[in-house]
Coordinates of C-alpha atoms in Angstrom, one line a residue:
M1 CA -42.4 4.0 -0.3
T2 CA -42.8 7.5 -1.1
L3 CA -41.6 7.1 -4.7
S4 CA -43.9 4.3 -5.4
G5 CA -46.3 5.0 -8.2
L6 CA -44.0 7.2 -10.0
E7 CA -42.7 4.7 -12.3
K8 CA -46.1 3.4 -13.0
K9 CA -47.4 6.9 -14.0
L10 CA -44.5 7.4 -16.3
K11 CA -45.4 4.5 -18.2
T12 CA -49.1 5.4 -18.5
L13 CA -48.2 8.8 -20.1
F14 CA -45.9 7.7 -22.4
S15 CA -45.8 5.3 -25.5
A16 CA -43.1 2.5 -26.3
S17 CA -41.4 4.7 -28.9
D18 CA -40.6 7.5 -26.1
R19 CA -38.5 4.8 -24.4
V20 CA -39.5 6.2 -21.0
H21 CA -38.0 3.8 -18.2
M22 CA -37.3 4.2 -14.6
V23 CA -35.1 2.4 -12.3
V24 CA -35.5 3.0 -8.4
Y25 CA -33.4 1.9 -5.5
A26 CA -34.3 3.6 -2.3
D27 CA -34.3 7.6 -2.8
D28 CA -31.9 7.1 -5.8
F29 CA -33.6 6.8 -9.5
I30 CA -32.7 7.2 -13.0
V31 CA -35.2 7.9 -16.0
T32 CA -34.4 7.2 -19.5
A33 CA -36.0 8.9 -22.7
A34 CA -35.5 8.9 -26.5
S35 CA -34.4 12.4 -26.2
K36 CA -32.7 15.1 -23.9
E37 CA -35.8 17.7 -24.8
L38 CA -38.4 15.0 -23.7
L39 CA -36.8 15.0 -20.3
E40 CA -36.5 18.5 -19.9
V41 CA -39.7 19.9 -21.0
I42 CA -41.9 17.0 -20.1
I43 CA -40.5 14.2 -17.7
I44 CA -38.5 16.6 -15.3
P45 CA -41.6 18.7 -14.6
I46 CA -43.8 15.5 -14.0
I47 CA -41.3 14.1 -11.4
E48 CA -40.9 17.6 -9.8
E49 CA -44.9 17.7 -9.4
F50 CA -44.8 14.1 -8.1
L51 CA -42.4 14.9 -5.4
K52 CA -43.9 18.1 -4.4
E53 CA -47.1 16.4 -3.3
R54 CA -45.1 14.4 -0.9
G55 CA -42.9 17.2 0.2
L56 CA -39.7 16.3 -1.6
E57 CA -37.7 18.0 -4.3
I58 CA -35.0 16.8 -6.9
S59 CA -31.6 17.7 -5.7
Q60 CA -30.1 20.0 -8.4
E61 CA -26.6 19.1 -7.3
K62 CA -26.6 15.3 -8.0
S63 CA -29.2 15.1 -10.9
K64 CA -28.0 15.6 -14.4
I65 CA -28.7 14.4 -17.8
F66 CA -26.3 12.4 -19.8
H67 CA -26.5 10.6 -23.1
I68 CA -26.0 6.9 -22.8
A69 CA -22.8 7.3 -25.1
Q70 CA -21.2 9.4 -22.4
G71 CA -22.2 7.0 -19.8
F72 CA -23.5 7.9 -16.1
N73 CA -22.9 6.5 -12.6
F74 CA -25.7 4.8 -10.5
L75 CA -25.0 3.1 -7.3
G76 CA -21.5 2.9 -7.5
F77 CA -21.7 1.6 -11.4
N78 CA -21.1 3.1 -14.6
I79 CA -23.3 2.4 -17.3
R80 CA -22.7 3.3 -20.8
K81 CA -23.3 2.3 -24.3
Y82 CA -20.1 1.7 -26.5
D83 CA -19.5 2.3 -30.0
N84 CA -20.1 -1.5 -30.8
G85 CA -23.6 -1.0 -29.9
K86 CA -23.3 -2.7 -26.4
V87 CA -24.4 -1.4 -23.1
F88 CA -21.8 -2.5 -20.5
T89 CA -22.1 -1.9 -16.4
K90 CA -18.9 -1.3 -14.9
P91 CA -17.4 -0.4 -11.6
A92 CA -17.2 3.4 -11.5
K93 CA -14.0 5.2 -11.2
A94 CA -15.1 6.9 -8.3
S95 CA -16.0 3.4 -6.3
I96 CA -12.6 1.9 -7.5
K97 CA -10.6 4.9 -6.2
S98 CA -12.6 5.0 -3.0
F99 CA -12.1 1.5 -2.4
L100 CA -8.3 1.4 -3.2
N101 CA -7.7 4.6 -0.8
A102 CA -9.5 2.4 1.8
V103 CA -7.2 -0.3 1.6
R104 CA -4.1 1.4 1.3
K105 CA -5.2 3.2 4.6
V106 CA -5.4 0.1 6.5
I107 CA -2.2 -1.1 5.3
K108 CA -0.4 2.2 6.2
S109 CA -2.0 2.5 9.3
N110 CA -0.8 -1.2 10.4
Y111 CA 3.2 -1.4 9.7
A112 CA 3.5 -2.8 13.2
V113 CA 1.0 -5.6 12.8
K114 CA 1.6 -9.3 11.8
A115 CA 1.0 -10.4 8.3
E116 CA -1.9 -12.8 9.5
D117 CA -3.5 -9.7 11.1
L118 CA -3.3 -7.6 7.9
I119 CA -4.7 -10.5 6.1
K120 CA -7.8 -10.6 8.3
L121 CA -8.2 -7.1 8.1
L122 CA -8.2 -6.9 4.2
N123 CA -9.9 -10.0 3.1
P124 CA -13.4 -8.6 4.5
K125 CA -12.9 -5.3 2.6
I126 CA -11.9 -7.3 -0.5
I127 CA -14.5 -9.9 -0.6
G128 CA -17.3 -7.5 0.2
W129 CA -16.4 -4.7 -2.5
T130 CA -16.0 -7.6 -5.2
N131 CA -19.1 -9.1 -4.2
Y132 CA -20.7 -6.2 -4.8
F133 CA -19.4 -5.8 -8.3
R134 CA -19.2 -9.2 -9.3
N135 CA -22.5 -9.1 -11.4
S136 CA -20.9 -6.6 -13.8
V137 CA -18.2 -6.3 -16.4
A138 CA -15.4 -6.1 -13.9
S139 CA -12.6 -8.7 -14.9
R140 CA -10.1 -6.2 -15.7
V141 CA -10.9 -4.0 -12.8
F142 CA -10.6 -7.0 -10.4
S143 CA -6.9 -7.5 -12.0
Y144 CA -5.9 -4.0 -11.8
I145 CA -7.3 -4.0 -8.0
D146 CA -4.9 -6.8 -7.4
C147 CA -2.0 -5.1 -8.9
Q148 CA -2.5 -2.0 -6.7
I149 CA -3.0 -4.0 -3.6
F150 CA 0.2 -5.7 -4.2
N151 CA 2.1 -2.6 -4.8
A152 CA 0.8 -1.1 -1.7
L153 CA 1.8 -4.5 0.2
W154 CA 5.1 -4.4 -1.2
R155 CA 5.8 -1.0 0.2
W156 CA 4.4 -2.3 3.3
I157 CA 6.9 -5.1 3.5
K158 CA 9.7 -3.1 2.3
H159 CA 8.9 -0.6 5.2
R160 CA 9.1 -3.6 7.8
H161 CA 12.2 -5.1 6.4
P162 CA 14.5 -2.3 4.5
N163 CA 17.6 -4.4 4.7
H164 CA 16.4 -7.6 3.3
S165 CA 16.6 -9.0 -0.3
K166 CA 13.7 -9.4 -2.8
S167 CA 14.1 -13.2 -2.6
W168 CA 14.1 -13.1 1.1
I169 CA 11.0 -11.2 1.1
C170 CA 9.4 -13.6 -1.6
N171 CA 10.1 -16.9 0.7
K172 CA 8.7 -15.2 3.8
Y173 CA 5.5 -13.4 2.7
F174 CA 4.7 -14.9 -0.6
R175 CA 3.9 -18.4 -1.9
S176 CA 2.3 -20.3 -5.0
Y177 CA -1.5 -21.0 -4.4
G178 CA -3.7 -22.2 -7.0
T179 CA -2.6 -20.6 -10.4
S180 CA -1.1 -17.6 -8.5
N181 CA 2.6 -17.0 -7.7
W182 CA 2.5 -14.4 -5.5
Q183 CA -0.2 -14.9 -2.8
L184 CA 0.5 -13.3 0.5
F185 CA 0.1 -15.8 3.1
A186 CA 0.8 -16.4 6.9
M187 CA 0.9 -19.4 9.0
V188 CA -1.7 -19.2 11.9
K189 CA -1.9 -21.8 14.8
D190 CA -5.5 -23.3 15.0
K191 CA -7.2 -24.7 18.3
D192 CA -5.8 -28.0 17.7
G193 CA -2.4 -26.5 17.5
Q194 CA -1.9 -27.1 13.7
K195 CA -0.7 -23.9 11.7
P196 CA -2.5 -23.9 8.3
P197 CA -1.9 -21.0 6.0
I198 CA -4.4 -18.3 5.5
Y199 CA -3.9 -16.2 2.3
L200 CA -5.1 -12.8 1.2
T201 CA -8.0 -13.0 -1.3
K202 CA -7.1 -11.9 -4.5
A203 CA -10.1 -10.0 -6.4
C204 CA -9.5 -11.5 -9.7
K205 CA -10.4 -15.1 -8.1
I206 CA -14.0 -13.9 -7.7
A207 CA -16.1 -15.4 -10.2
I208 CA -18.2 -12.9 -12.4
R209 CA -21.9 -13.9 -12.0
R210 CA -24.5 -12.4 -14.2
H211 CA -27.4 -10.9 -12.2
L212 CA -30.6 -13.0 -12.7
K213 CA -33.5 -10.4 -12.9
I214 CA -36.4 -11.4 -10.7
K215 CA -39.8 -11.5 -12.4
G216 CA -41.5 -8.2 -12.0
M217 CA -44.9 -9.7 -10.8
A218 CA -43.5 -12.5 -8.7
H219 CA -44.4 -12.3 -5.2
P220 CA -43.0 -14.7 -2.4
F221 CA -46.5 -14.7 -0.8
N222 CA -48.5 -15.8 -4.0
P223 CA -48.9 -19.6 -4.4
E224 CA -48.6 -19.0 -7.9
F225 CA -44.8 -18.4 -7.7
K226 CA -43.9 -21.1 -5.2
E227 CA -42.0 -22.8 -7.8
Y228 CA -40.3 -20.4 -9.2
F229 CA -39.0 -19.0 -5.8
K230 CA -37.8 -22.6 -5.0
L231 CA -35.9 -22.6 -8.3
R232 CA -34.2 -19.2 -7.4
K233 CA -33.5 -20.5 -3.9
A234 CA -32.0 -23.7 -5.3
L235 CA -29.9 -21.8 -7.8
R236 CA -28.6 -19.5 -5.6
K237 CA -27.2 -21.8 -3.1
T238 CA -25.6 -23.5 -6.1
R239 CA -24.0 -20.2 -7.1
R240 CA -22.8 -19.6 -3.5
A241 CA -21.0 -22.7 -3.6

């Protein structure tokens, strides 16, 4: 709410050739411009003045100027323009590292638990992280995540069964599921007394979904956009399914 009006102010002060755009999420924002000089000399002082009136100031530690060819991180994503002229949004390296550290910590701290309990601990983390990044160019990252998690799980299993062979470990902990031949599983008794298997979610199985940008002027309380939001709701249900 405090930053409301800053984007509109910047748009009114510059022409299309200046390529000044702003994206805001809570207290994080990015501003683009045609040149570094335009940002340093004109735009940053405007932002500082805007914030000063509201009792705020720019964080000098967190705020930096990057060329789009270098890329920059925003909300856990890395946004960069490559030599082929395309701009890709990918999971940032720091986000990948932080997620893998959290997963390895869970695995290392649960050497004594059953496979089913470990799967129940890991699945929410994997599903949550991949769902957050599924709108980006993340297929290779998801495959890398799976590889690193498998290596950590293999160490977990070898720690539990140091004297058993590879074939014994494969038969006890892994099976083919769908197109995957190395799926960690466990048999869990349900309320009916049956023992259906549960599987560890693989990141690469989370489908990549491109984000459908909402119309800027659309408002759910405006009858003019009633059909528009009905269509988005129906599409969202389909995509979830």
